Coordinates of C-alpha atoms in Angstrom, one line a residue:
M1396 CA 0.0 0.0 0.1
S1397 CA 1.1 3.8 -0.9
K1398 CA 2.1 5.7 2.0
P1399 CA -1.2 8.1 2.7
S1400 CA 1.7 11.1 1.3
H1401 CA 1.7 9.4 -2.0
I1402 CA -2.3 10.3 -2.3
L1403 CA -1.9 14.1 -1.9
P1404 CA -0.4 15.1 -5.2
L1405 CA -3.2 12.9 -7.5
A1406 CA -6.1 14.4 -5.0
L1407 CA -4.3 17.9 -5.3
G1408 CA -4.4 17.4 -9.0
L1409 CA -7.6 16.5 -9.5
V1410 CA -9.1 19.5 -7.9
L1411 CA -6.9 22.0 -9.8
L1412 CA -8.3 20.5 -13.7
G1413 CA -12.2 20.3 -11.4
A1414 CA -11.3 23.9 -10.5
S1415 CA -10.3 25.0 -14.4
F1416 CA -13.2 23.5 -15.2
A1417 CA -15.5 25.2 -13.8
A1418 CA -13.3 28.3 -14.4
A1419 CA -14.6 28.4 -18.3
Q1420 CA -17.4 30.8 -17.3
T1421 CA -15.0 33.4 -16.9
R1422 CA -13.6 33.2 -19.5
T1423 CA -13.6 35.3 -22.4
P1424 CA -16.1 34.4 -25.4
T1425 CA -13.8 33.2 -27.7
S1426 CA -11.8 30.2 -25.1
P1427 CA -15.3 29.8 -23.3
L1428 CA -13.3 27.0 -21.1
D1429 CA -9.9 26.6 -19.4
N1430 CA -6.9 24.7 -19.7
P1431 CA -8.1 21.3 -17.7
T1432 CA -4.0 20.4 -16.6
A1433 CA -3.3 18.2 -13.8
N1434 CA -0.1 18.4 -11.6
D1435 CA 3.9 18.3 -12.2
P1436 CA 4.3 14.0 -12.9
T1437 CA 8.0 14.8 -11.5
T1438 CA 6.3 16.2 -8.0
E1439 CA 4.9 12.0 -7.6
P1440 CA 7.1 10.9 -4.9
P1441 CA 7.6 7.0 -6.3
E1442 CA 5.3 4.2 -4.1
E1443 CA 7.1 2.8 -1.3
G1444 CA 8.4 -1.3 -2.5
R1445 CA 8.3 -0.4 -5.9
P1446 CA 11.2 -0.5 -8.0
S1447 CA 11.2 3.3 -10.4
G1448 CA 11.9 1.3 -13.2
P1449 CA 10.3 -1.3 -15.0
P1450 CA 9.4 -4.7 -13.8
P1451 CA 12.3 -7.3 -13.5
G1452 CA 12.0 -8.7 -17.3
V1453 CA 10.4 -6.1 -19.2
T1454 CA 12.9 -3.6 -21.3
P1455 CA 12.0 0.4 -22.3
T1456 CA 10.8 0.4 -25.0
A1457 CA 9.4 4.3 -24.9
P1458 CA 9.8 5.8 -28.5
P1459 CA 12.9 8.4 -28.3
S1460 CA 11.2 10.9 -29.8
V1461 CA 8.8 11.9 -27.1
P1462 CA 11.0 12.6 -23.8
D1463 CA 9.6 12.6 -21.0
S1464 CA 8.4 16.6 -21.3
R1465 CA 5.3 18.5 -22.7
L1466 CA 4.9 21.0 -24.7
P1467 CA 2.9 23.7 -23.1
R1468 CA -0.3 25.2 -23.6
G1469 CA -0.2 27.0 -27.1
A1470 CA 3.8 25.5 -28.4
I1471 CA 4.8 25.0 -31.6
M1472 CA 5.9 21.5 -32.9
P1473 CA 9.5 22.1 -32.9
A1474 CA 11.4 21.9 -36.3
G1475 CA 12.1 18.2 -37.2
A1476 CA 8.8 16.8 -35.2
G1477 CA 7.1 15.7 -38.3
P1478 CA 3.8 16.9 -40.0
A1479 CA 0.9 18.1 -38.3
V1480 CA -2.1 16.0 -37.9
E1481 CA -4.8 16.6 -40.4
L1482 CA -7.5 18.9 -39.2
D1483 CA -10.5 16.2 -39.7
Q1484 CA -8.1 14.2 -37.8
L1485 CA -8.2 16.7 -34.8
L1486 CA -11.8 17.9 -34.3
P1487 CA -14.6 16.3 -32.7
D1488 CA -16.7 14.1 -35.1
G1489 CA -20.9 14.8 -35.0
V1490 CA -20.1 19.2 -34.9
A1491 CA -21.9 19.9 -37.8
S1492 CA -24.1 18.2 -40.8
A1493 CA -23.9 17.9 -44.7
A1494 CA -27.9 18.8 -44.5
G1495 CA -27.3 21.5 -42.0
M1496 CA -28.1 24.9 -42.2
S1497 CA -25.5 26.9 -43.7
L1498 CA -23.5 30.5 -43.1
Q1499 CA -25.1 32.1 -45.7
D1500 CA -27.9 30.4 -45.3
A1501 CA -28.3 31.5 -41.7
L1502 CA -27.1 34.8 -42.8
E1503 CA -30.3 35.1 -44.8
R1504 CA -33.0 34.2 -42.3
A1505 CA -31.6 36.3 -40.5
R1506 CA -32.1 39.1 -43.0
T1507 CA -35.7 38.2 -42.6
G1508 CA -36.4 37.0 -39.1
S1509 CA -34.7 38.6 -36.9
L1510 CA -35.9 41.6 -34.6
T1511 CA -33.7 43.8 -35.3
A1512 CA -33.5 43.6 -39.5
Q1513 CA -37.2 44.1 -38.9
R1514 CA -36.9 47.7 -37.6
A1515 CA -34.5 48.6 -40.1
D1516 CA -36.8 47.8 -42.9
A1517 CA -39.8 49.6 -40.7
N1518 CA -37.4 52.5 -40.0
A1519 CA -36.6 52.5 -44.2
R1520 CA -40.7 52.5 -44.6
A1521 CA -41.5 55.1 -42.7
A1522 CA -38.7 57.5 -44.0
N1523 CA -39.8 56.8 -47.2
A1524 CA -43.9 57.5 -46.1
G1525 CA -42.5 61.0 -45.2
L1526 CA -40.3 61.5 -48.6
T1527 CA -43.7 60.9 -50.7
A1528 CA -45.2 63.1 -48.3
A1529 CA -42.8 65.9 -49.1
R1530 CA -44.1 65.3 -51.9
L1531 CA -47.4 66.0 -52.0
G1532 CA -46.5 69.4 -50.6
Y1533 CA -46.7 70.1 -53.7
M1534 CA -50.4 69.6 -54.3
P1535 CA -52.7 72.9 -54.3
Q1536 CA -54.4 72.6 -51.2
V1537 CA -57.6 72.0 -52.3
S1538 CA -60.9 71.7 -50.2
A1539 CA -64.9 70.8 -50.4
S1540 CA -67.6 70.9 -47.4
F1541 CA -71.4 71.2 -47.2
R1542 CA -73.1 72.0 -44.5
Y1543 CA -76.7 71.7 -43.5
T1544 CA -78.6 74.6 -41.6
R1545 CA -82.2 73.8 -40.0
L1546 CA -83.1 77.6 -37.8
S1547 CA -85.9 77.3 -35.6
D1548 CA -88.7 78.8 -35.7
Y1549 CA -89.3 82.8 -35.7
T1550 CA -91.1 85.5 -36.1
P1551 CA -89.3 87.9 -39.3
G1552 CA -89.0 91.2 -38.4
T1553 CA -90.9 94.0 -40.7
I1554 CA -90.5 98.1 -41.6
P1555 CA -93.8 100.5 -41.8
A1556 CA -94.5 101.8 -45.5
F1557 CA -96.1 103.4 -47.6
N1558 CA -98.7 101.7 -50.1
T1559 CA -98.2 104.2 -52.8
A1560 CA -100.1 101.9 -55.0
A1561 CA -102.6 102.5 -53.7
C1562 CA -103.2 104.7 -52.9
L1563 CA -102.8 105.7 -56.6
Q1564 CA -105.8 103.8 -57.7
D1565 CA -108.4 105.5 -54.5
L1566 CA -107.1 109.2 -54.3
A1567 CA -109.8 110.1 -52.5
A1568 CA -109.5 107.7 -49.0
C1569 CA -105.6 108.9 -49.3
Q1570 CA -105.9 112.2 -48.9
T1571 CA -108.9 112.0 -47.3
N1572 CA -106.8 108.8 -44.5
P1573 CA -103.4 108.7 -45.4
D1574 CA -102.8 106.6 -42.4
S1575 CA -104.9 103.9 -43.3
F1576 CA -102.6 102.7 -46.6
Q1577 CA -99.7 102.5 -43.8
Q1578 CA -98.8 98.5 -43.4
N1579 CA -95.9 97.1 -41.7
V1580 CA -93.4 94.9 -44.8
V1581 CA -91.6 92.0 -44.4
L1582 CA -88.3 92.0 -45.5
Q1583 CA -87.7 88.3 -45.6
D1584 CA -90.1 85.1 -45.5
P1585 CA -88.3 82.6 -42.8
I1586 CA -86.0 79.9 -44.9
L1587 CA -85.6 77.3 -42.1
N1588 CA -83.3 74.8 -44.0
Q1589 CA -80.5 76.1 -45.6
Y1590 CA -78.0 73.6 -48.1
A1591 CA -74.1 75.1 -48.4
M1592 CA -71.4 73.4 -50.2
R1593 CA -68.1 75.6 -50.7
F1594 CA -65.3 74.1 -52.9
S1595 CA -62.1 76.0 -52.9
V1596 CA -58.0 76.0 -53.4
G1597 CA -55.3 77.3 -52.6
V1598 CA -52.0 78.1 -54.2
P1599 CA -49.1 78.9 -51.6
L1600 CA -47.0 80.6 -54.2
S1601 CA -43.8 81.5 -52.1
D1602 CA -43.7 77.8 -51.0
Y1603 CA -43.5 76.5 -54.2
I1604 CA -39.3 78.2 -54.2
G1605 CA -38.9 78.8 -50.5
R1606 CA -40.3 76.0 -47.9
Q1607 CA -41.8 73.1 -49.3
R1608 CA -38.5 73.0 -51.5
H1609 CA -36.6 72.5 -49.2
A1610 CA -38.5 70.4 -46.9
L1611 CA -38.2 68.1 -49.7
R1612 CA -34.5 68.5 -49.9
A1613 CA -34.7 67.3 -46.0
A1614 CA -37.0 63.9 -46.6
V1615 CA -35.5 62.8 -49.5
A1616 CA -32.0 62.8 -47.2
D1617 CA -34.0 61.6 -44.4
A1618 CA -34.6 58.5 -47.1
D1619 CA -31.3 58.9 -47.6
A1620 CA -29.8 58.9 -44.2
A1621 CA -32.9 55.7 -43.3
E1622 CA -31.2 53.5 -46.3
A1623 CA -27.8 53.7 -45.2
S1624 CA -28.6 53.0 -41.5
R1625 CA -30.9 49.5 -42.6
L1626 CA -27.5 48.6 -44.5
A1627 CA -25.6 49.6 -41.6
S1628 CA -28.2 47.9 -39.1
L1629 CA -27.8 44.4 -41.6
Q1630 CA -23.9 44.7 -41.6
Q1631 CA -23.8 44.4 -37.4
L1632 CA -26.6 41.8 -37.8
E1633 CA -24.4 39.7 -40.2
L1634 CA -21.3 40.2 -37.8
V1635 CA -23.2 39.2 -35.1
T1636 CA -25.6 35.9 -36.5
T1637 CA -21.7 34.8 -37.3
Q1638 CA -20.6 35.3 -33.7
A1639 CA -23.5 33.2 -33.2
Y1640 CA -23.1 30.4 -35.7
W1641 CA -19.9 29.4 -34.9
E1642 CA -20.5 30.3 -31.4
V1643 CA -23.0 26.9 -31.8
V1644 CA -20.1 25.5 -33.7
R1645 CA -17.5 26.0 -30.7
A1646 CA -19.7 24.5 -28.2
R1647 CA -20.6 22.4 -30.0
A1648 CA -17.0 21.1 -30.4
Q1649 CA -16.1 21.4 -26.5
L1650 CA -19.4 19.3 -25.6
A1651 CA -17.8 16.8 -27.9
L1652 CA -14.2 16.7 -26.3
A1653 CA -15.4 16.5 -22.8
N1654 CA -17.7 13.9 -23.7
E1655 CA -15.2 11.9 -25.7
S1656 CA -12.6 13.1 -22.8
R1657 CA -14.7 11.3 -20.5
G1658 CA -15.5 8.3 -22.4
V1659 CA -11.2 7.6 -22.7
A1660 CA -11.4 8.0 -18.9
Q1661 CA -14.6 5.6 -17.6
E1662 CA -13.0 3.2 -19.9
R1663 CA -9.2 3.9 -17.9
S1664 CA -11.7 2.9 -14.8
R1665 CA -12.8 0.6 -15.6
Q1666 CA -9.9 -0.9 -16.0
A1667 CA -8.3 -0.3 -12.6
E1668 CA -10.9 -1.5 -11.2
L1669 CA -9.7 -4.3 -13.0
Q1670 CA -5.9 -4.3 -12.1
V1671 CA -6.5 -3.5 -8.4
Q1672 CA -8.2 -7.4 -8.8
T1673 CA -5.7 -9.1 -9.9
G1674 CA -3.4 -7.6 -7.8
S1675 CA -1.4 -5.3 -10.7
A1676 CA -3.0 -1.3 -8.9
T1677 CA -3.8 -0.2 -6.0
Q1678 CA -6.6 0.9 -4.6
A1679 CA -5.6 4.9 -4.8
Q1680 CA -4.9 4.2 -8.4
A1681 CA -8.7 2.8 -8.5
L1682 CA -10.0 5.8 -7.2
S1683 CA -8.1 8.3 -8.9
A1684 CA -9.0 7.5 -11.9
S1685 CA -12.2 7.5 -10.9
A1686 CA -12.4 10.7 -9.4
Q1687 CA -10.7 12.3 -13.0
A1688 CA -14.0 10.3 -14.9
S1689 CA -16.4 12.1 -12.3
A1690 CA -14.1 15.4 -12.7
Y1691 CA -15.0 15.2 -16.3
D1692 CA -19.0 15.5 -15.5
Q1693 CA -18.4 18.7 -14.5
L1694 CA -16.6 20.1 -17.4
I1695 CA -19.4 18.6 -19.4
R1696 CA -22.1 20.9 -17.5
V1697 CA -20.3 23.3 -18.5
A1698 CA -20.0 22.7 -21.5
E1699 CA -23.9 21.7 -22.4
G1700 CA -24.8 25.4 -20.5
R1701 CA -22.7 27.4 -23.2
L1702 CA -24.2 25.4 -25.5
N1703 CA -28.0 25.9 -24.7
V1704 CA -26.5 29.7 -24.9
A1705 CA -25.3 29.4 -27.6
E1706 CA -28.1 28.0 -29.5
M1707 CA -30.4 30.2 -27.7
S1708 CA -29.0 33.1 -29.5
L1709 CA -29.1 31.6 -32.9
R1710 CA -32.6 31.2 -32.1
D1711 CA -33.5 34.4 -31.3
L1712 CA -30.8 36.0 -34.5
L1713 CA -33.3 33.3 -37.0
G1714 CA -36.6 34.0 -35.8
M1715 CA -36.7 30.2 -34.9
E1716 CA -39.3 28.6 -32.9
E1717 CA -38.1 27.0 -29.9
T1718 CA -38.7 23.3 -31.4
E1719 CA -37.0 23.9 -34.5
P1720 CA -33.5 22.2 -34.8
V1721 CA -30.6 24.1 -34.9
N1722 CA -29.0 21.1 -37.6
L1723 CA -25.7 23.2 -39.4
A1724 CA -23.5 22.7 -42.0
A1725 CA -20.3 24.1 -40.8
D1726 CA -16.5 23.1 -42.0
L1727 CA -13.6 24.3 -39.0
T1728 CA -11.3 22.6 -41.8
D1729 CA -12.1 25.4 -44.4
L1730 CA -10.6 28.4 -43.4
P1731 CA -10.5 32.2 -44.6
E1732 CA -7.5 33.3 -46.9
S1733 CA -5.2 35.9 -45.0
E1734 CA -5.3 39.6 -46.8
D1735 CA -2.4 42.3 -46.5
L1736 CA -4.0 45.8 -47.9
D1737 CA -1.7 49.1 -48.1
L1738 CA -3.3 50.1 -44.2
R1739 CA -3.6 53.8 -46.3
E1740 CA -5.8 51.7 -48.9
L1741 CA -7.1 50.2 -46.2
R1742 CA -8.7 52.8 -44.4
R1743 CA -9.8 54.6 -47.6
A1744 CA -12.5 51.2 -48.1
A1745 CA -13.1 50.7 -44.6
A1746 CA -14.4 54.6 -44.5
A1747 CA -15.9 53.9 -48.2
G1748 CA -17.2 51.6 -47.6
A1749 CA -19.0 51.8 -44.2
P1750 CA -23.4 52.6 -44.3
S1751 CA -22.8 54.6 -40.8
V1752 CA -21.0 56.7 -42.8
E1753 CA -23.0 57.3 -45.1
A1754 CA -25.9 58.0 -42.9
A1755 CA -24.6 60.6 -40.7
Q1756 CA -23.5 62.7 -43.9
A1757 CA -27.0 62.3 -45.1
R1758 CA -28.8 63.2 -41.8
A1759 CA -26.3 66.7 -42.0
R1760 CA -28.0 67.3 -45.6
A1761 CA -31.3 67.1 -43.7
A1762 CA -30.7 69.9 -41.5
D1763 CA -29.1 71.9 -43.5
A1764 CA -31.9 72.2 -45.8
R1765 CA -34.7 72.0 -42.7
A1766 CA -32.3 75.0 -41.7
D1767 CA -33.1 76.8 -45.4
A1768 CA -36.2 76.1 -44.6
Q1769 CA -36.3 78.4 -41.3
R1770 CA -34.5 80.7 -43.2
A1771 CA -37.6 80.8 -46.1
A1772 CA -40.0 81.1 -43.4
M1773 CA -38.6 84.3 -42.2
F1774 CA -40.2 86.3 -45.1
P1775 CA -43.4 87.2 -46.2
S1776 CA -45.8 84.3 -47.8
L1777 CA -47.9 84.7 -50.7
T1778 CA -51.3 83.1 -51.1
A1779 CA -53.6 82.6 -54.3
A1780 CA -57.2 81.2 -53.3
F1781 CA -60.1 81.0 -55.4
G1782 CA -63.5 79.5 -54.5
V1783 CA -67.1 78.2 -55.1
D1784 CA -70.1 78.5 -53.2
Y1785 CA -73.8 77.0 -53.9
A1786 CA -75.5 77.5 -51.5
N1787 CA -79.2 77.2 -51.7
P1788 CA -80.2 80.1 -50.0
N1789 CA -77.0 81.5 -51.1
Q1790 CA -76.3 84.4 -48.2
R1791 CA -75.1 86.8 -51.1
I1792 CA -78.3 87.4 -52.8
F1793 CA -81.1 89.1 -51.0
P1794 CA -83.7 89.4 -50.5
Q1795 CA -83.2 85.3 -50.0
E1796 CA -84.4 82.5 -52.2
T1797 CA -85.3 79.1 -51.3
V1798 CA -83.1 77.3 -54.5
F1799 CA -79.2 76.7 -55.2
T1800 CA -77.5 79.4 -56.5
T1801 CA -73.7 79.8 -57.3
T1802 CA -71.5 82.2 -56.7
W1803 CA -68.0 82.3 -57.0
D1804 CA -64.8 84.3 -55.6
A1805 CA -61.1 84.4 -56.0
A1806 CA -58.2 86.3 -54.2
L1807 CA -54.5 87.1 -53.4
Q1808 CA -53.4 87.8 -50.3
V1809 CA -49.5 88.9 -48.8
A1810 CA -48.7 87.9 -44.8
W1811 CA -46.5 87.6 -42.7
S1812 CA -45.2 87.0 -39.2
L1813 CA -43.3 88.6 -36.6
D1814 CA -42.9 86.0 -33.9
G1815 CA -43.0 83.7 -36.9
A1816 CA -40.0 84.9 -38.4
A1817 CA -38.1 85.2 -34.6
T1818 CA -38.8 81.6 -34.4
S1819 CA -38.4 80.4 -37.6
G1820 CA -34.9 82.5 -36.8
A1821 CA -34.2 80.2 -33.1
R1822 CA -35.2 77.2 -35.4
L1823 CA -32.5 78.1 -38.1
A1824 CA -29.5 78.4 -35.6
Q1825 CA -30.7 75.4 -34.5
Q1826 CA -30.5 72.7 -37.8
R1827 CA -27.2 74.0 -38.8
A1828 CA -26.1 73.4 -35.0
L1829 CA -27.2 70.0 -35.4
A1830 CA -25.9 69.7 -39.3
E1831 CA -22.9 70.7 -38.6
E1832 CA -22.5 68.0 -35.4
Q1833 CA -23.2 65.2 -38.0
R1834 CA -20.6 66.0 -39.7
L1835 CA -18.5 65.9 -37.2
A1836 CA -20.0 62.6 -36.7
A1837 CA -19.4 61.5 -39.9
R1838 CA -15.7 62.5 -39.6
E1839 CA -15.7 60.7 -37.0
L1840 CA -17.4 57.5 -38.3
E1841 CA -14.6 57.4 -40.8
L1842 CA -11.5 57.8 -39.0
S1843 CA -13.3 54.5 -36.7
A1844 CA -14.3 52.5 -39.6
G1845 CA -10.4 53.1 -40.8
R1846 CA -9.1 51.5 -37.7
D1847 CA -11.9 48.7 -36.8
A1848 CA -10.6 47.5 -40.6
I1849 CA -6.6 47.5 -39.6
Q1850 CA -7.5 45.4 -36.4
A1851 CA -9.9 43.3 -38.6
Q1852 CA -6.9 42.3 -41.1
A1853 CA -4.7 42.4 -37.7
S1854 CA -6.5 39.9 -35.7
L1855 CA -7.4 37.9 -38.5
S1856 CA -3.4 37.5 -39.4
A1857 CA -3.6 36.7 -35.9
A1858 CA -6.0 34.1 -36.3
L1859 CA -4.9 31.7 -39.0
A1860 CA -1.4 31.7 -36.6
G1861 CA -2.7 30.9 -34.3
V1862 CA -5.1 27.9 -36.3
D1863 CA -1.1 26.8 -37.3
A1864 CA 0.1 27.2 -33.7
Q1865 CA -2.6 25.1 -32.4
R1866 CA -2.7 22.4 -34.3
A1867 CA 0.7 21.5 -34.3
A1868 CA 0.3 22.1 -30.1
A1869 CA -2.8 19.3 -30.5
S1870 CA -0.5 17.2 -32.5
A1871 CA 2.3 17.6 -30.2
A1872 CA -0.9 17.4 -27.3
M1873 CA -2.0 14.0 -28.9
L1874 CA 1.2 12.9 -30.2
N1875 CA 2.8 13.1 -26.5
A1876 CA -1.0 11.1 -25.7
T1877 CA -0.5 8.5 -27.2
H1878 CA 3.8 7.5 -26.3
A1879 CA 2.4 8.5 -22.8
S1880 CA -0.1 5.6 -22.4
A1881 CA 1.5 3.1 -24.4
R1882 CA 5.1 4.1 -21.3
A1883 CA 2.1 3.2 -19.0
Q1884 CA 1.3 -0.1 -20.0
A1885 CA 4.9 -1.1 -20.3
G1886 CA 5.7 1.1 -17.1
V1887 CA 7.8 3.5 -17.0
S1888 CA 5.5 6.2 -16.7
T1889 CA 3.3 7.0 -13.7
E1890 CA -0.6 7.2 -13.9
L1891 CA -0.1 10.6 -13.3
Q1892 CA 1.9 11.2 -16.0
L1893 CA -0.2 9.6 -18.0
R1894 CA -3.5 11.9 -16.9
D1895 CA -1.7 15.0 -16.9
A1896 CA -0.9 14.1 -21.6
E1897 CA -4.5 13.7 -22.1
A1898 CA -4.9 16.4 -19.9
Q1899 CA -2.7 18.5 -22.6
R1900 CA -4.4 16.7 -25.6
L1901 CA -7.5 18.1 -24.5
S1902 CA -6.3 21.3 -23.9
A1903 CA -4.8 21.5 -27.2
R1904 CA -7.7 20.6 -29.0
L1905 CA -9.8 22.5 -27.2
D1906 CA -7.6 25.8 -28.3
L1907 CA -7.4 24.2 -31.7
V1908 CA -11.4 24.4 -32.0
D1909 CA -11.4 28.6 -30.5
A1910 CA -8.4 28.8 -33.1
L1911 CA -10.8 27.5 -35.9
V1912 CA -13.7 29.6 -34.7
D1913 CA -11.8 32.8 -34.1
A1914 CA -10.4 32.5 -37.4
Q1915 CA -14.4 32.7 -39.2
V1916 CA -15.3 35.3 -36.5
A1917 CA -11.8 37.5 -37.2
A1918 CA -12.9 36.9 -41.5
A1919 CA -16.7 38.9 -41.0
Q1920 CA -15.0 41.5 -38.8
L1921 CA -12.4 42.4 -41.3
D1922 CA -15.9 42.1 -44.5
V1923 CA -17.5 44.1 -42.2
A1924 CA -15.2 46.5 -41.9
L1925 CA -14.3 46.8 -45.5
G1926 CA -18.5 46.9 -46.6
R1927 CA -18.5 43.3 -48.1
G1928 CA -20.3 40.6 -47.9
R1929 CA -24.1 40.6 -48.4
V1930 CA -24.9 43.8 -47.4
E1931 CA -23.4 45.0 -50.2
E1932 CA -25.3 43.8 -52.7
D1933 CA -28.2 45.8 -51.5
R1934 CA -26.3 48.8 -52.4

């Protein structure tokens, strides 16, 4: 039996392994899982009663090309160590399906199903409706009205009048009693039911060359800004969808690797139990193998949680139902190509292809146009009007008659408002300031787009270099794990050394998945920074 002090390093290694899995929650989005490492095998003391060399009669058969040292995380296979393993051999199976959704299919679905795309489309439609309203502002101001009025009963007014006709017919009586020929005359008989229709046309002559013309300019610029903003939103949606797509692939690869490693650990635990029964292994070694297999359960829980979050994010972006399966046709081995554009040309291309810059410039033009409209409102306005009345009775005719009569009128009006001119002056200054702010914002966005493009190109170059490095490291880790297993079976290495080699293999393969996904995301960032991709087709 081993001394109690011999179990302490094994337990410490498992604790560190479990802690590294738990710390996966705090890693950056590009590296969701930590490096599951074990303790340094050189710290394990030899078991009491067991020689440090191979058993009697056994000749050491460890390959001379595999020294008793392991490549650190991220190390590159040294020159002359042999070619790196093919990517498809380093990656887990079952991550993607040939019949699944490609990245282009996901982007197309996001453009129609995501809330971001729907909001951008609604904003563009609103701006286009405003442009239509501005164009209709050139139409004459035409109005038509109909009015029916019912009057209450009333006694019409009268005036006294001398009946000259009757007096001439009877001069003798008229001369004898002239008062008898006095009578009250009703000026207007009551017309209780009244009908009136009016049709009028007003033409704001001064607005056609002043305020309305500038309002139309502002509406055109607003529509341009809304369309550019829509393209900018689609660009960001394309990037976010690409990131979410590859995050699902990353999470599935991590889960597959964790399950694969747990399966190996469980098999080793089962073999250790059998070796205890035959007396070729100690109970402590069996417990250590069982603890290592259990430690992988925590890693799987972390990977499952990250996969659920990644799939939910992709579902929300694509507008998918919760019951709809997320089948992807991703190919991690299809790497993007590196680009090496001149930095000045890169900045110019980024500024020219940034819809956000175009949106800010269009908003500046709209503010200038509104300022010109306010300036035009400070001057007198000239309006021509024409109207037609068709009424029964017509109020313009006396005495009124219960018949429909048509009359018309024409007017030319000049108006000017002192308080309106003062208000327009203040609004003019406001719109000029807004226009200047948008021009400065456009310049700031140009500079930012150039920096983003330079950063994206550097990130892509670094990511592709990281793929080469992690591929070499994963190849070396797999070779180390294979040789460590052979050496453990031959009795020339310890269980702790074998677990350390397997932990490094898992860590290297996880890092390789991270590097491959980072390369895909970096390529998408460069496309967005340069205004390339599917959004460019909408211009």
